[in-house]
Short mmCIF file of C-alpha atoms in Angstrom, two decimals:
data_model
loop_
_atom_site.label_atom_id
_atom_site.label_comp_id
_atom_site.label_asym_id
_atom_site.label_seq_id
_atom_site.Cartn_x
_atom_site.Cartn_y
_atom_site.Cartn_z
CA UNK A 1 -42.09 -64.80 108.43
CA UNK A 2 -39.12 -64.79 106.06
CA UNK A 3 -37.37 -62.59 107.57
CA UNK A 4 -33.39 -62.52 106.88
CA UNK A 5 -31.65 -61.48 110.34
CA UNK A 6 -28.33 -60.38 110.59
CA UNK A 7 -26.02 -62.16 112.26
CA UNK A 8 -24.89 -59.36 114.43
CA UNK A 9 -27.84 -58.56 116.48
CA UNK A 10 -28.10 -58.70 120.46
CA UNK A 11 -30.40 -60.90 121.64
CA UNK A 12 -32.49 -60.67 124.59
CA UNK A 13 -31.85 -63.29 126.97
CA UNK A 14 -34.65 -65.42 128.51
CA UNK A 15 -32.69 -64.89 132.19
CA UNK A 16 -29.86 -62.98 133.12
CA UNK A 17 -26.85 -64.13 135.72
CA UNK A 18 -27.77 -62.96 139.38
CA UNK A 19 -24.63 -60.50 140.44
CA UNK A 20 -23.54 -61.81 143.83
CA UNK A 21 -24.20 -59.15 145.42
CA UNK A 22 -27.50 -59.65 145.07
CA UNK A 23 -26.90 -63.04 146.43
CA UNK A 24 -26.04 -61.62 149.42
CA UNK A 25 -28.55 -58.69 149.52
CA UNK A 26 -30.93 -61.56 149.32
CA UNK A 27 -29.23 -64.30 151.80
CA UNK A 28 -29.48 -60.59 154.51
CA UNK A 29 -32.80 -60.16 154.03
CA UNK A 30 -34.36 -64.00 154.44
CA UNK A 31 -35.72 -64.16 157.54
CA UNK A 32 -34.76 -66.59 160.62
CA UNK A 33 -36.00 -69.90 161.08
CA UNK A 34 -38.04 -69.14 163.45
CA UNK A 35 -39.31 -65.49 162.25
CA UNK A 36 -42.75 -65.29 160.10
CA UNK A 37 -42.78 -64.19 156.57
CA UNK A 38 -43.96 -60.99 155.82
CA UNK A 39 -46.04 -62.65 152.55
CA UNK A 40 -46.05 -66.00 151.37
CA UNK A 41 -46.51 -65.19 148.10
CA UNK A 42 -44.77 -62.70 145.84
CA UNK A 43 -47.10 -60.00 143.93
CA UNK A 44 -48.00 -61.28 140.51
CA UNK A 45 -46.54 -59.09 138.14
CA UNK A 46 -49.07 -57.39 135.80
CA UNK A 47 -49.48 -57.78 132.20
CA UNK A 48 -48.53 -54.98 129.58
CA UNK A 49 -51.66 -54.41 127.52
CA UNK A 50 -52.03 -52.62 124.26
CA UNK A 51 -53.92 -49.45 124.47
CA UNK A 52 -51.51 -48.58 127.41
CA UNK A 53 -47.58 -50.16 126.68
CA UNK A 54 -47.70 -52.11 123.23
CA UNK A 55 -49.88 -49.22 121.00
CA UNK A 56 -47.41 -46.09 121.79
CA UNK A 57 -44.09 -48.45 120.92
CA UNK A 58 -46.03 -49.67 117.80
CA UNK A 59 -46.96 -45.96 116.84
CA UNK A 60 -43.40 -44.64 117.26
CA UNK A 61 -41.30 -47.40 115.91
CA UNK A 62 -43.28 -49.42 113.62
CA UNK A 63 -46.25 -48.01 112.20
CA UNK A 64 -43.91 -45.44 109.65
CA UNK A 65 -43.87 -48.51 107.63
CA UNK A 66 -46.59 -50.93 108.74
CA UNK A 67 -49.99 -48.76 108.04
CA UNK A 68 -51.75 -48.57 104.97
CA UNK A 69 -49.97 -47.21 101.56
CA UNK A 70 -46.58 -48.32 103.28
CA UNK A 71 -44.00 -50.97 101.99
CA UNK A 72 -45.21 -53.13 105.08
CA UNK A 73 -46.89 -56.47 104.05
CA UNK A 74 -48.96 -55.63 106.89
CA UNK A 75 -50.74 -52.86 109.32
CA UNK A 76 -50.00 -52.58 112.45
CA UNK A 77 -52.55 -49.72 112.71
CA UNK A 78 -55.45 -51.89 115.58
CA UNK A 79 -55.63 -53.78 118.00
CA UNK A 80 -56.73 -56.97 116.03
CA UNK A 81 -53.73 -56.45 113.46
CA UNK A 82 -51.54 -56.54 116.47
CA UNK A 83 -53.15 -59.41 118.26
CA UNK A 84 -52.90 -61.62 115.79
CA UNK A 85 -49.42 -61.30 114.85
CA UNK A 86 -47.92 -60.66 118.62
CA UNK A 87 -46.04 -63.71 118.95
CA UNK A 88 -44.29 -62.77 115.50
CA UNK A 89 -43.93 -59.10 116.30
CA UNK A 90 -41.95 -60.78 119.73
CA UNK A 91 -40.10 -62.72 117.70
CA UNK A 92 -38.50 -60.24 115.11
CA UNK A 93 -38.29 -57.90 117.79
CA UNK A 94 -35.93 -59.89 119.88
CA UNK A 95 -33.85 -61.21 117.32
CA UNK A 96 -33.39 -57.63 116.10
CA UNK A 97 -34.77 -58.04 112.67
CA UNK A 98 -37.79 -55.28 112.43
CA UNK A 99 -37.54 -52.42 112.69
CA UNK A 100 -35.11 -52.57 110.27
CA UNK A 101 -31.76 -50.76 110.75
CA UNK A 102 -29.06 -52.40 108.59
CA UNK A 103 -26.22 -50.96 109.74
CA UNK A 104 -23.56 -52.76 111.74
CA UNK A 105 -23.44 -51.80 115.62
CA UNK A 106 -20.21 -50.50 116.17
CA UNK A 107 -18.85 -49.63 112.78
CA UNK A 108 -18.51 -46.03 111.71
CA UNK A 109 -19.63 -43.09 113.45
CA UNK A 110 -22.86 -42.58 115.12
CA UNK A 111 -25.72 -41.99 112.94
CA UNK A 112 -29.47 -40.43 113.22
CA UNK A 113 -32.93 -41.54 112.94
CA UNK A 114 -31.81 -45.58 114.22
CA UNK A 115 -34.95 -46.99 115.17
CA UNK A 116 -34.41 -49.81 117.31
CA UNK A 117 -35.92 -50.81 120.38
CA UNK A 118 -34.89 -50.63 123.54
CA UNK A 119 -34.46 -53.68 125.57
CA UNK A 120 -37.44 -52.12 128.15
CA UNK A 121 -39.35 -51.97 124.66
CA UNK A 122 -38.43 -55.54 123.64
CA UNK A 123 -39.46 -56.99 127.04
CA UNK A 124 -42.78 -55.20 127.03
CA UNK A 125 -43.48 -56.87 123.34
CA UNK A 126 -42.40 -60.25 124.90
CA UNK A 127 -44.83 -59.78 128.02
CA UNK A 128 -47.79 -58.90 125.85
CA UNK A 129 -47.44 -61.81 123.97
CA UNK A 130 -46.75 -64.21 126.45
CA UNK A 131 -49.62 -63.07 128.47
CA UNK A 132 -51.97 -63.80 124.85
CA UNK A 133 -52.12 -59.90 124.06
CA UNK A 134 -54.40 -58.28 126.68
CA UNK A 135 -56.11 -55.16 125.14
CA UNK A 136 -56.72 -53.03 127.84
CA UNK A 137 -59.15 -50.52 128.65
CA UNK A 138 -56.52 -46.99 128.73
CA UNK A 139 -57.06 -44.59 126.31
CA UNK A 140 -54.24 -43.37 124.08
CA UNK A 141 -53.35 -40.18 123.73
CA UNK A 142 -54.70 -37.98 120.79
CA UNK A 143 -51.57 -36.95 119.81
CA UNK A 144 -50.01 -40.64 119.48
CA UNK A 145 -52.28 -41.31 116.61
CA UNK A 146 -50.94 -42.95 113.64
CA UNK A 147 -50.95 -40.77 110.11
CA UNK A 148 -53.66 -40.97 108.22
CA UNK A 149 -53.46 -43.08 104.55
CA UNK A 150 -51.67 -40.80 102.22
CA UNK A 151 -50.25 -38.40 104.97
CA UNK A 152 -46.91 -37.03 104.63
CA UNK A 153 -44.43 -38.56 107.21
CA UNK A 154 -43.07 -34.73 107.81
CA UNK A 155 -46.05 -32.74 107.73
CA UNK A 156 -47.76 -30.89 104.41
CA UNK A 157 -44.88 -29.62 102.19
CA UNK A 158 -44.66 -26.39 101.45
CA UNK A 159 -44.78 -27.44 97.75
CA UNK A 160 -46.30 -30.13 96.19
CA UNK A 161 -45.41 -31.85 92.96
CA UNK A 162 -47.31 -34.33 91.05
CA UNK A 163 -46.85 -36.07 87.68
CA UNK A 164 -49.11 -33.85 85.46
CA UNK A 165 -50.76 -37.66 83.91
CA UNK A 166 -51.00 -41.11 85.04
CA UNK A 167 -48.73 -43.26 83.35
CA UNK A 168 -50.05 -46.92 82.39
CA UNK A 169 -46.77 -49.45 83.56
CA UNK A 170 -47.80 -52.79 81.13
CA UNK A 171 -48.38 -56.03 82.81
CA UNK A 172 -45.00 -57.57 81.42
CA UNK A 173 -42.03 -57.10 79.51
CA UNK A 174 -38.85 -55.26 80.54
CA UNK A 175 -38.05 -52.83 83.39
CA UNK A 176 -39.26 -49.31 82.39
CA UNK A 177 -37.20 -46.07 82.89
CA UNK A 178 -39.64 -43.12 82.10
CA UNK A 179 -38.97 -39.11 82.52
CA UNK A 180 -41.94 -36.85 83.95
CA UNK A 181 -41.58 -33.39 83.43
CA UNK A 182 -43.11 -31.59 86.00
CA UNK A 183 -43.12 -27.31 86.10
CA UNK A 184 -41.96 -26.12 89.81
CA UNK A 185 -43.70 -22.52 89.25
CA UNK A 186 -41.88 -21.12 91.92
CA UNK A 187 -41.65 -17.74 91.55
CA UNK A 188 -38.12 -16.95 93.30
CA UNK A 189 -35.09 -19.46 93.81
CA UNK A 190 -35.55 -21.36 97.55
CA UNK A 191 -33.65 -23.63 99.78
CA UNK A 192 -34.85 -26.84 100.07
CA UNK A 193 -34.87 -28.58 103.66
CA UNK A 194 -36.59 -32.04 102.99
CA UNK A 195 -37.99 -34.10 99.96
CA UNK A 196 -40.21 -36.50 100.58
CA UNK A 197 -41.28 -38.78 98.02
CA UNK A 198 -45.04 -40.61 97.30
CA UNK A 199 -45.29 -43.41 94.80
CA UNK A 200 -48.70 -43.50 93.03
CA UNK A 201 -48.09 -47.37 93.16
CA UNK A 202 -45.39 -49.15 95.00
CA UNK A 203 -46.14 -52.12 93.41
CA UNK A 204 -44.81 -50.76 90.21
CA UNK A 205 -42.65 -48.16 91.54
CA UNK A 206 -38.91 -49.92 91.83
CA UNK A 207 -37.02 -46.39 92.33
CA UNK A 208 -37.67 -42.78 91.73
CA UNK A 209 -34.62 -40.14 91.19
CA UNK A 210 -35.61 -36.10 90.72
CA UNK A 211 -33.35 -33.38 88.40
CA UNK A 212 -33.14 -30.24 88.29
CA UNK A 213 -33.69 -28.73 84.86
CA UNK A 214 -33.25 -25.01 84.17
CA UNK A 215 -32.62 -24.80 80.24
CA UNK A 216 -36.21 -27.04 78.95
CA UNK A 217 -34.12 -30.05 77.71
CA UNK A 218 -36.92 -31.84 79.55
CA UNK A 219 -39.55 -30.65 77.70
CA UNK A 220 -38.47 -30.67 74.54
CA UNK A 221 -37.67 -34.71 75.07
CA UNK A 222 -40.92 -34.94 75.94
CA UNK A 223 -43.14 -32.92 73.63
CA UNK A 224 -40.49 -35.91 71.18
CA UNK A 225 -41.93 -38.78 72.77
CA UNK A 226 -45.43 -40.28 72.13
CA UNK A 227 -47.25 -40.37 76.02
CA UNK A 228 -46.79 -39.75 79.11
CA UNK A 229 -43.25 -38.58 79.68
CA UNK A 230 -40.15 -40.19 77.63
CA UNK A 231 -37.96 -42.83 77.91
CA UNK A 232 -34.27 -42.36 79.79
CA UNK A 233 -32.41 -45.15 80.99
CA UNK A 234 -29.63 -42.76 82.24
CA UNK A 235 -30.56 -40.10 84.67
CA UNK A 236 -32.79 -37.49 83.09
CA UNK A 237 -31.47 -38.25 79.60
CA UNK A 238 -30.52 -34.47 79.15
CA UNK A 239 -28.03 -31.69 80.78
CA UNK A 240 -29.41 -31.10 84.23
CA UNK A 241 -28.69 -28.01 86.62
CA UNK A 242 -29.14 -30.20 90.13
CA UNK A 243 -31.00 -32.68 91.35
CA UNK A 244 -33.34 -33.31 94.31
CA UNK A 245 -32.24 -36.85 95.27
CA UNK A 246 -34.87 -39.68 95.30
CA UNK A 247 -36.15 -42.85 96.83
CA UNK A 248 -36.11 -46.47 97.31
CA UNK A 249 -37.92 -48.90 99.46
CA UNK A 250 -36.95 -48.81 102.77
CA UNK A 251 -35.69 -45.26 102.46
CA UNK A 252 -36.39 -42.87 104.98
CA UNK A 253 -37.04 -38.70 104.43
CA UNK A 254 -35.65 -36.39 107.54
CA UNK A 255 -34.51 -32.94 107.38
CA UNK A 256 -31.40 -31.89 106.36
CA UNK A 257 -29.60 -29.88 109.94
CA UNK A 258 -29.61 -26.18 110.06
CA UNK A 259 -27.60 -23.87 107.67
CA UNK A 260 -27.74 -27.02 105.22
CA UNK A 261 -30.26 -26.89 101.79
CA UNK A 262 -30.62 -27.76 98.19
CA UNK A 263 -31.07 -24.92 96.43
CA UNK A 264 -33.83 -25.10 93.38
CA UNK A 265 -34.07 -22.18 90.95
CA UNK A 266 -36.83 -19.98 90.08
CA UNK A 267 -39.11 -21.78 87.35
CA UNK A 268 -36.97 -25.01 87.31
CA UNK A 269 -38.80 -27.81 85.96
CA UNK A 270 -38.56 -31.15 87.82
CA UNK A 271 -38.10 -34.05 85.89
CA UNK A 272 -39.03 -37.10 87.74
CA UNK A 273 -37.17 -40.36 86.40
CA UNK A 274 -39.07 -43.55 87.56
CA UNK A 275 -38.39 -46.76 87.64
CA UNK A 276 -40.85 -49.35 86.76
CA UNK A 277 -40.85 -52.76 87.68
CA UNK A 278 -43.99 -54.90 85.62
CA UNK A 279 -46.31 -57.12 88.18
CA UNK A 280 -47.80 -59.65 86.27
CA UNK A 281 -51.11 -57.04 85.59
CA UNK A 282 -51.36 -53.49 83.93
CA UNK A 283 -50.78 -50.74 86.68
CA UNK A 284 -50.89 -47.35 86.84
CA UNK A 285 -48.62 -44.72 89.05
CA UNK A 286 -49.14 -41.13 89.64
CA UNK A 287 -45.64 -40.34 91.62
CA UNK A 288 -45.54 -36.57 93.72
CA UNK A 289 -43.15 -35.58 95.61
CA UNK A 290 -43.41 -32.48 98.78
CA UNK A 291 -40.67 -30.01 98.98
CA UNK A 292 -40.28 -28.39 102.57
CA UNK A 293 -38.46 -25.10 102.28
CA UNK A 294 -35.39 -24.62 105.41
CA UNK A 295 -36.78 -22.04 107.57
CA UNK A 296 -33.18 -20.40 108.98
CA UNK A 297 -30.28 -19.19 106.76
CA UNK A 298 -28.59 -21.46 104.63
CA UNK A 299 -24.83 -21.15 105.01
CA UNK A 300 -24.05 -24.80 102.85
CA UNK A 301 -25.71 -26.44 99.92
CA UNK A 302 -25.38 -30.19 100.01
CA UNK A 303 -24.68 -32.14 96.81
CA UNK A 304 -24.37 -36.01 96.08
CA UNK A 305 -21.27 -37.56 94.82
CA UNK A 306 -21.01 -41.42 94.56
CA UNK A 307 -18.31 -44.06 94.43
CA UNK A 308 -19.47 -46.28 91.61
CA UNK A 309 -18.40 -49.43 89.47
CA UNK A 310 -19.87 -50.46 86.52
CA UNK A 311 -17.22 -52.56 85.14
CA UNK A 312 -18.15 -55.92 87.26
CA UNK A 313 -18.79 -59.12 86.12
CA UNK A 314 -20.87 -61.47 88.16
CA UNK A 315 -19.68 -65.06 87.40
CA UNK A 316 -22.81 -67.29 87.82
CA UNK A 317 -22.50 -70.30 90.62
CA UNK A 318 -20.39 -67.86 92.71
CA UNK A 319 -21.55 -67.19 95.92
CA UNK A 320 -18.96 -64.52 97.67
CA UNK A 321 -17.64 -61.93 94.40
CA UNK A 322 -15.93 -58.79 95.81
CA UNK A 323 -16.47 -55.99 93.58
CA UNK A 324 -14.56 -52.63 94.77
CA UNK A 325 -15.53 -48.74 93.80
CA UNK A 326 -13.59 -45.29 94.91
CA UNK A 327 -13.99 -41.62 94.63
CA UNK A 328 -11.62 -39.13 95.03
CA UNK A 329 -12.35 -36.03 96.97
CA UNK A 330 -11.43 -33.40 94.97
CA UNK A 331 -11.78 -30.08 97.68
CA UNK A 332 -12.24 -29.79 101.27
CA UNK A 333 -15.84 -31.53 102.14
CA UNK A 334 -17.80 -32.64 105.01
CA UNK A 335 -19.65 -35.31 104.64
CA UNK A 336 -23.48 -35.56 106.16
CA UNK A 337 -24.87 -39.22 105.21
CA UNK A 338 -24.27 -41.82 102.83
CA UNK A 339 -27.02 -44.44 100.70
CA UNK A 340 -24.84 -47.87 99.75
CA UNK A 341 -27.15 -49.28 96.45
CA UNK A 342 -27.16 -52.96 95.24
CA UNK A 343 -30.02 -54.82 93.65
CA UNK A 344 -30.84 -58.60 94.36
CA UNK A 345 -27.99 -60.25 94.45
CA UNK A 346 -25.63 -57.93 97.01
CA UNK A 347 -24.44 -59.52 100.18
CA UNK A 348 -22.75 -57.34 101.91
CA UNK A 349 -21.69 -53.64 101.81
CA UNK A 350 -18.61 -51.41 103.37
CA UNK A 351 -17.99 -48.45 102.87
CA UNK A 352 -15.06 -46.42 104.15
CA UNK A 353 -12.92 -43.62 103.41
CA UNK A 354 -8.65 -43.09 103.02
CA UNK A 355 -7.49 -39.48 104.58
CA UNK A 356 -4.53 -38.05 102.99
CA UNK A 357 -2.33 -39.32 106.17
CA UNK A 358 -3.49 -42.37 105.81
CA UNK A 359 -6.20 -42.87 108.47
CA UNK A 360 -9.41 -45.18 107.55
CA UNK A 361 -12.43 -43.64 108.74
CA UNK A 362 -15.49 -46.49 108.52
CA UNK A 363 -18.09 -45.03 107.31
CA UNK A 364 -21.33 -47.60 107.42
CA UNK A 365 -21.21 -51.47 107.27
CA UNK A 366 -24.34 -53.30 105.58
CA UNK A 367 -23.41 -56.65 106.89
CA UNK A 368 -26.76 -58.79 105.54
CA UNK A 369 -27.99 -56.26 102.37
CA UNK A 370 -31.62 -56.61 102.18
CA UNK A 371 -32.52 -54.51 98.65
CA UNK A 372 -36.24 -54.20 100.11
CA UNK A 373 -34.46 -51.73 102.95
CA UNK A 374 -32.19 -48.91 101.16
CA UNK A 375 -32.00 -46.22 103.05
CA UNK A 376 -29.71 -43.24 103.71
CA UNK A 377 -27.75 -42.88 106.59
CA UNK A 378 -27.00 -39.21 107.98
CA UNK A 379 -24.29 -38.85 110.69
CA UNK A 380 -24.91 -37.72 114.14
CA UNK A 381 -21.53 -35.32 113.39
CA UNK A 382 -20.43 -34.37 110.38
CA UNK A 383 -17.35 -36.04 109.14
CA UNK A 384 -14.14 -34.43 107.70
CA UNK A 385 -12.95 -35.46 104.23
CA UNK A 386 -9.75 -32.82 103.12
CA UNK A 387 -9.27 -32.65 99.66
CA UNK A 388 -7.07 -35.74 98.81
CA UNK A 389 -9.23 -38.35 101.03
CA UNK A 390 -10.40 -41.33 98.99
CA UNK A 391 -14.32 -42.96 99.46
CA UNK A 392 -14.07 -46.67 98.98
CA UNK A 393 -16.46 -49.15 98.77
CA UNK A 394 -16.07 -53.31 99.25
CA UNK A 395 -18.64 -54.69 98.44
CA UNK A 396 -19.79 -58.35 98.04
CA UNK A 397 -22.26 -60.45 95.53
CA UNK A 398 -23.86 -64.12 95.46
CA UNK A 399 -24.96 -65.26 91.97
CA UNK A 400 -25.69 -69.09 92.89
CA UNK A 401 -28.71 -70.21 92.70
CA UNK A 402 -30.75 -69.03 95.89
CA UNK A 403 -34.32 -67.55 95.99
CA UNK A 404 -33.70 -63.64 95.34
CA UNK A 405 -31.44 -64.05 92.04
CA UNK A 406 -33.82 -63.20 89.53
CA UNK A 407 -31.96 -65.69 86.93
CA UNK A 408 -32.87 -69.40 87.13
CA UNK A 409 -30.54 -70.94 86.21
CA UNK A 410 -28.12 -68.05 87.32
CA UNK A 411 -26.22 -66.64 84.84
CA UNK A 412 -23.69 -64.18 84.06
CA UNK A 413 -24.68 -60.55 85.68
CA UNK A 414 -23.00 -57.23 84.91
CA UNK A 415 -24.11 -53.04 85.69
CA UNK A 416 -27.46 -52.31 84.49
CA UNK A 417 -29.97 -50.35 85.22
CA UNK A 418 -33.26 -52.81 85.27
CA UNK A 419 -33.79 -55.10 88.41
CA UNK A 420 -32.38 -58.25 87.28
CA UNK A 421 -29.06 -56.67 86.37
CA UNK A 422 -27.04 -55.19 89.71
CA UNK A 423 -25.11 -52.04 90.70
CA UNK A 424 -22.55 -51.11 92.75
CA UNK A 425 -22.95 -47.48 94.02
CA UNK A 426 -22.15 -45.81 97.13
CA UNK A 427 -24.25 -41.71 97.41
CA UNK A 428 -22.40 -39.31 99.81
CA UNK A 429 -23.84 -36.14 100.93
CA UNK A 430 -21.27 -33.42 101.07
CA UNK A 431 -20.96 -29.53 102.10
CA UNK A 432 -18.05 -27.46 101.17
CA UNK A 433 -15.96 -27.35 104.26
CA UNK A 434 -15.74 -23.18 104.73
CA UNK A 435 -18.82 -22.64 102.48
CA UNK A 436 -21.07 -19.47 104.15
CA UNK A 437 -23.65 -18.37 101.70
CA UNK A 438 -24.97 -15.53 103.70
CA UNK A 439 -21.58 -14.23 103.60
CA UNK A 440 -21.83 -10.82 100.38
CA UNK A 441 -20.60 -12.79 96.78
CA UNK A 442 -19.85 -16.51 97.97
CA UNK A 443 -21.16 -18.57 95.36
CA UNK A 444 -21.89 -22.36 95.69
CA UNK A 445 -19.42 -24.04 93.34
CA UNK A 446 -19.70 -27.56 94.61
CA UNK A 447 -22.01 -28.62 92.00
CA UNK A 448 -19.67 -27.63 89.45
CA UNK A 449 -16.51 -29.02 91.10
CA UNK A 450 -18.69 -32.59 90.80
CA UNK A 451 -19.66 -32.07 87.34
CA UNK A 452 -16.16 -31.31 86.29
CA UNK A 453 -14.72 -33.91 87.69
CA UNK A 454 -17.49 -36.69 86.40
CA UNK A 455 -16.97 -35.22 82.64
CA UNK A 456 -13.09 -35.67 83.01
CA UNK A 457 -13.86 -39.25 84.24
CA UNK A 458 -15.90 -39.95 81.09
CA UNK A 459 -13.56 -38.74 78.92
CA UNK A 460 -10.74 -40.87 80.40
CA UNK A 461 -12.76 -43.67 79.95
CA UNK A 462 -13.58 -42.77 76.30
CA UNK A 463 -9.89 -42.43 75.51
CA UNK A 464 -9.37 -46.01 77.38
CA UNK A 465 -11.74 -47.45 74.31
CA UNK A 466 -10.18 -46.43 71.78
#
C-alpha cells in the first residue's frame, strides 16, 4: 500500500514459545495408554465476523479518518470496503503502521488519545482475514455508528465559523497563503474548550492557522485587497490579540482538561490564514471552524510557544542533515502537549527539554516523520518546566533524491513557508504554573510574557544584520 512503517513497532508473532509449565500442565493431563480420549478432535475455533468483532474495532479506531470527507484514501465505512481490503487492513495492522501514532514507544511521558490496537484487536483483524472476511448476521449497535459526512468529530460546536465567500485556489502556480476575516459576534468574552477545524477542500487545503484580532487590522487588509480575503505569508499579516491554533493533516481535535481554555474576546474577529497547495485543476475551499465553549471554571489559559529555526540550509544529495532549535522558558510553565512541524523532506524529530539542574526530560520522539500525519500530542500529566528550563529540538532532514522531495533534481532547501521549502518548528502548549483566574484581579499575562519575549528576539536578530 505504500505505507512507510517505523522501524520501532511490535510485531505480532505468528506463534508464541509454550512456557513449560504448560508443558507439564499438558504432559498431567494426557491420558494413559490404555485410557479413552474424552474427544478425538479438538473444537474448531470460530471465525470473527464483521458485523459482530471487525465493525466495532473499525468504528472506534479507524473510521475517524477512513469515512468520507476524511484524509483517508479510502472508507472503511461497509462491509464491502472492508472485505476487500482485509488482508491489507491485517497487514498494516500487525506491522503497526495504521492507525497512525508516530510517536516512539517508550520515549517521553505518557500521552492521550494513542490509538493503537490492542494485540486481542490485531488478532481478531488477522482471523477475519484469514478466514476470507465472514460478514455475519449480528446487528451492531445503534450507538456504534460511524459519523455522518460532514459531522463534527466532537459533537455540534457551540459556535460555528465559516469563511463568509468561497475562495477559487488556481489550478497551478505557487503555494497560496490567503487571510479570511471572519466576525465572531459573540456578544461577551468566553473560554474556549476545543477547536475543531473543517476544510472546504482537503485537496487544496495544505494547513490552516486561526488569530485572534481585536483592533480591525484584519479588515482593513482586506477591504485593501481585491477578492476574497488578502494575501499573508506570515501569520495574519497584522498585530493579533491571540490565536486559536489550527490544523494539519493527520491532526487530531480533543478537549483541552478542566480549568484549562483559550480565552476569545467579545466581538473578536477571526482571521483564518490558509494554506493552499494547487492540484493540477481550479478548486474551491470554503474552510469553518466549531468553537466548543469549557463548561466548568477556567483557572489557566493555555498559549503556544514554539522552538523554531529558520536559519537552515539543506545541502542537496544529503541524506541525514541535523538541524537544531531551542526556546527558553521565560516563567514558571506547565506544559500540556506539543505539535513537532516539518514538511517533505524531515526524517526524524526529538524533542526534549533542559531543567535548570540539568535534568533532560524527553518530551516526544518522531522516529519515521510522515508530513501526511502531524498531529499534537497532549500529555497524560502535565509536565513541569521552571522558569530557566530550555525546549530543544534535534531534528533530522534527507534532501537526496527519493520520491517525497519535491525538487528533481534536489537542490538546495532553506525555511519557507510554501510546501516545497521546509521548516523546523516545535508548538508547546503551556499554562502559567500558579495561574487561578477565578481567583478576584488575577489577570492572564502569559500571552504577553510570549509576545515580549518574541519582539526582543526579533530585534536581536535585526541588530545581528546590521
Amino acid at each position: 500500500m505504500g505505507i512507510r512503517r517505523p522501524a520501532w513497532v511490535f510485531r505480532v508473532a505468528p506463534s508464541a514459545p509454550i512456557a513449560w509449565g504448560c508443558v507439564a500442565f499438558f504432559a498431567l493431563a494426557m491420558p494413559a495408554a490404555s485410557e479413552e480420549p474424552v474427544s478425538k478432535t479438538a473444537p474448531r475455533p470460530v471465525a470473527p465476523t464483521y458485523t459482530k468483532d471487525v465493525q466495532p474495532i473499525l468504528q472506534k479506531k479507524c473510521q475517524n479518518c477512513h469515512r468520507r470527507d476524511q484524509v483517508g484514501p479510502f472508507a472503511l465505512e461497509t462491509y464491502e470496503q472492508a472485505r476487500k481490503r482485509a488482508a491489507d487492513i491485517a497487514s498494516v495492522v500487525g506491522d503497526r503502521s495504521m492507525p497512525p501514532w508516530k510517536p516512539k514507544f517508550g520515549f517521553g511521558p505518557k500521552l492521550k488519545h494513542d490509538p493503537s490496537l490492542t494485540h486481542a484487536e490485531i488478532a481478531v483483524l488477522h482471523a477475519w482475514a484469514a478466514a476470507e472476511a465472514p460478514k455475519g448476521d449480528h446487528r451492531p449497535a445503534a450507538a456504534a455508528a460511524a459519523p455522518e459526512a460532514g459531522a463534527w468529530a466532537l459533537g455540534k460546536p457551540d459556535l460555528v465559523l465559516e469563511m463568509t465567500e468561497e475562495f477559487v485556489v488556481p489550478a497551478g502556480g505557487p503555494d497560496i497563503y490567503r487571510c479570511f476575516v471572519i466576525p465572531s459576534k459573540l456578544p461577551h468574552d468566553v473560554y474556549v474548550s476545543a477547536v475543531e477545524y473543517q476544510p472546504g477542500n482537503r485537496r487544496a487545503v495544505h494547513h490552516v492557522m486561526a488569530f485572534l484580532d481585536l483592533q480591525g487590522a484584519g479588515r482593513v487588509r482586506d477591504e485593501a485587497d481585491p477578492g476574497p480575503g488578502y494575501s499573508s505569508y506570515s501569520g495574519a499579516g497584522v498585530e493579533v490579540d491571540g490565536d486559536l491554533g489550527g490544523f494539519a493533516a493527520g491532526n487530531q481535535v480533543s478537549h483541552l482538561p478542566d480549568g484549562v481554555g483559550r480565552l476569545v474576546h467579545r466581538e473578536a474577529d477571526v482571521i483564518l490564514q490558509v494554506h493552499y497547495h494547487p492540484t493540477g485543476k481550479a478548486e474551491v475551499d470554503r474552510t469553518r471552524l466549531g468553537l466548543y465553549l469549557c463548561r466548568k471554571p477556567v483557572q489557566q489559559t493555555v498559549h503556544w510557544a514554539n522552538a523554531n529555526n529558520d536559519k537552515f540550509r539543506l545541502q542537496p544529495g544529503k541524506s541525514n542533515i541535523e538541524v537544531k532549535a531551542s526556546w527558553y522558558v521565560p516563567v514558571d510553565v506547565e506544559a500540556l502537549g506539543v505539535t513537532p512541524h516539518m514538511h517533505q523532506l524531515g526524517r526524524d524529530f526529538r524533542m526534549t527539554a533542559t531543567l535548570p539542574n540539568g535534568k533532560i526530560q524527553d518530551l516526544v520522539h518522531i522516529a519515521e516523520w510522515d508530513p501526511s500525519w502531524q498531529n499534537t500530542y497532549y500529555f497524560e500529566k502535565r509536565i513541569d518546566l521552571p522558569k530557566g528550563s530550555t525546549v530543544n529540538i534535534v531534528a533530522h532532514y534527507d534532501n537526496s533524491a527519493h520520491p517525497r522531495n519535491p525538487h528533481s533534481p534536489p537542490r538546495l532547501v532553506t525555511w519557507g513557508p510554501e510546501a516545497a521549502d521546509e521548516m523546523c518548528v516545535g508548538y508547546i502548549g503551556i499554562v502559567k504554573k500558579g495561574q487561578d483566574l477565578t481567583t478576584a484581579g488575577e489577570k492572564d499575562d502569559l500571552y504577553q510574557i510570549l509576545a515580549q519575549q518574541y519582539l526582543r528576539k526579533v530585534v536581536r536578530q535585526q541588530s545581528a544584520r546590521r
